């Protein structure tokens, strides 16, 4: 298929004034009648009316009441229309029960539900399915199911029908419909404008007692958006529905958010602290889209980061406010490095605003989302908090009700601040992670930094221009005092120098504080400098970063030279571990190690070929050495942090459990799992239960515990996903491969459910040593299952091909095996457009 190009954007030929839909719901033969008022668009091209439509059976069509015979093809229809306003009426039939791709109208556990972003609405009826066509919708659902929902405010209803009206003009990708046997957890919210909003979280009967946390997070999100952005909710009801079969996390349909059940349902027994935090973040994210995405949407899908980058940035701010900014920042950067830097370093690298695509669903990426959010964070840092607030107020004021572009967004900032953002705009068009190299020198009471930037070549972009990079710097004297508080350096040239009066000749620069830009920093620090920053940096991010750099350096030497674990690194940990002025979750994060994938990328960056088994072995040795070195403080911590009851999912308790479980993980390297088994048996919450199961799996001593876990949770689908996943993602390579190969034959391996599929196949891809095992078993199993899934669910298949995106890092044998695995996928008869595009880009 031909790529879609940003440069070829043209407005739609017509304006849609109103949309009225009627659904006769039937599992295999649903009828959809549409009545759409069109008028010619004075700013658009003229010609016949072209509507998108896929997998639809056209029953009838009429214009202004007169039957017409449109020219129908597999992607839509064309019809001649009057050169004046007219009403299009049409009836189609669709088969939700045959919809296994979970895009459009489908059935999950007997419940009708929809997913329309990006282009699912065209599988429901003929329509100009593009985000710049916005209209108010009225919907009638003819069905006697107990609950029938759509967007907007409820209208009349009866035993076998219900009507909904959404007054806010919206693009079709925000349409939603749900019908089924559901129960609600209900509450209410009064907006700052005095509107009473009914809140409902709809779930399967039996799940209603697991909605309390999501509801609480929703109300906190609504209040936060009022307080921080002045944005109030704009309908009388806000509905959230939990669905078992869902391709991604959740969807922000206007007034009717649809969620993967795993990001709604939580109880202390079934959800971990991490699950609670993700629920809070995703509830907030989808809610925040009501303004950044729905009221102001994207002109075309190239502008996806306009809503996603901004909304991720907003949900990160919210989680930071609700929990801890320092910890949230570290978590976000870990995620950015693990997913986005990895993407940027390989064949799938693309700009935050791509310029062409074949299948838009392949562009819901870490670059659009996470790097998109980083770009907003840099903009805020460059213009300042107060200017950011003014610019956002102007954005909402100027563009409410519109479908916008990145140019509109940047113009708002230019108008609000008077600043020229033309160089900043390169962040949207140049792919690749900039490298910033810093040489620091201290003499005559002055700190001098020489900064250099370089943006590496990426597919289709051999040469790059220097970008605007906000680099926040500080300095710590050798005696531990801060001699330079955080100061912003705007790096705009390829080479640049900055000097600071620091009044001492013995200090260490702390560069890129708060991870002020999404770049790879090379700073000429030695391990003594890093140890100083680990002990004394006032910037929590760089304090953590110094520890990580020490760990990475030590691991690197263990992998490449067979060195012993660095004694200086080991001895630097105890003071942090026992520093009661630091919060527990921060200390747990300092005890983390870079992931195996991170180490593999580090080796590749250093021009070496990573050996996955050697990386895993080094990690193992490092864990044992750290456990032996820290045995006493770890045991004290473990004992001292016990007995948190009653369980609460708040940040303070979660931090204590995180540190205690990190300690348990290390202690398990010494005692063969005795302590972990005791915690597992006694645990009354899922965080502690999984926190004990994980080290047992890691040391290969989990058989009994896994059996007990299965017996207890076999009827709980979300917990059972954890059982599938932990034994594959966390076990040593050979055990993980054995487990994965056995689990795909397990009677509960319901592979058409995306969560279950990811719990085994995705988990195997996450286990670096197992996936890249020299036998090729990992590649074979993953590719075999992707071949099987593609005809059923192309979106989930295409997304999971990214497991192979790093293949060029590895040795020739592994590259050959991966190429074969990808060729096998490419050879599937009628391979989806989604997977074809991905496999071809990865192989390129
Ligand atoms: N906007 C949706 C993602 C849609 C993905 C389409 N393949 C969820 C979100 O970002 O909030
Ligand atoms: Zn989003």
PDB file of C-alpha atoms and ligand atoms in Angstrom, residues 103 115 117-118 173 248-252 285-286 289 304 307-308 311 360-361 364 369 795, ligand 1:
ATOM      1  CA  UNK A 103     -11.080  -2.619  16.317  1.00  0.00           C
ATOM      2  CA  UNK A 115     -12.535   0.882  19.764  1.00  0.00           C
ATOM      3  CA  UNK A 117      -8.983   5.278  17.376  1.00  0.00           C
ATOM      4  CA  UNK A 118      -7.355   5.602  14.995  1.00  0.00           C
ATOM      5  CA  UNK A 173     -12.291   8.289  16.548  1.00  0.00           C
ATOM      6  CA  UNK A 248      -3.934  -1.419  24.631  1.00  0.00           C
ATOM      7  CA  UNK A 249      -4.354   0.339  27.986  1.00  0.00           C
ATOM      8  CA  UNK A 250      -7.416   2.516  27.628  1.00  0.00           C
ATOM      9  CA  UNK A 251      -9.280   4.927  25.339  1.00  0.00           C
ATOM     10  CA  UNK A 252     -10.477   8.469  25.966  1.00  0.00           C
ATOM     11  CA  UNK A 285      -4.363  10.310  31.366  1.00  0.00           C
ATOM     12  CA  UNK A 286      -7.686   9.404  29.759  1.00  0.00           C
ATOM     13  CA  UNK A 289      -7.629  13.921  27.212  1.00  0.00           C
ATOM     14  CA  UNK A 304      -0.676  12.644  17.254  1.00  0.00           C
ATOM     15  CA  UNK A 307      -2.576  15.239  22.181  1.00  0.00           C
ATOM     16  CA  UNK A 308      -0.453  12.318  23.384  1.00  0.00           C
ATOM     17  CA  UNK A 311      -1.457  14.386  27.900  1.00  0.00           C
ATOM     18  CA  UNK A 360      -1.180   4.697  11.683  1.00  0.00           C
ATOM     19  CA  UNK A 361      -1.735   2.196  14.488  1.00  0.00           C
ATOM     20  CA  UNK A 364       1.391   4.872  18.846  1.00  0.00           C
ATOM     21  CA  UNK A 369       4.140   9.451  23.729  1.00  0.00           C
ATOM     22  CA  UNK A 795      -2.586  -4.611  15.871  1.00  0.00           C
TER      23      UNK A 795
HETATM   24  N1  LIG B   1      -5.586   7.310  22.498  1.00  0.00           N
HETATM   25  C1  LIG B   1      -5.528   5.939  22.931  1.00  0.00           C
HETATM   26  C2  LIG B   1      -4.669   5.076  22.095  1.00  0.00           C
HETATM   27  C3  LIG B   1      -5.289   4.600  20.846  1.00  0.00           C
HETATM   28  C4  LIG B   1      -4.428   3.576  20.163  1.00  0.00           C
HETATM   29  C5  LIG B   1      -4.929   3.240  18.829  1.00  0.00           C
HETATM   30  N2  LIG B   1      -4.231   2.118  18.222  1.00  0.00           N
HETATM   31  C6  LIG B   1      -5.114   5.811  24.353  1.00  0.00           C
HETATM   32  C7  LIG B   1      -4.388   6.959  24.919  1.00  0.00           C
HETATM   33  O1  LIG B   1      -3.325   7.335  24.486  1.00  0.00           O
HETATM   34  O2  LIG B   1      -4.896   7.562  25.816  1.00  0.00           O
END
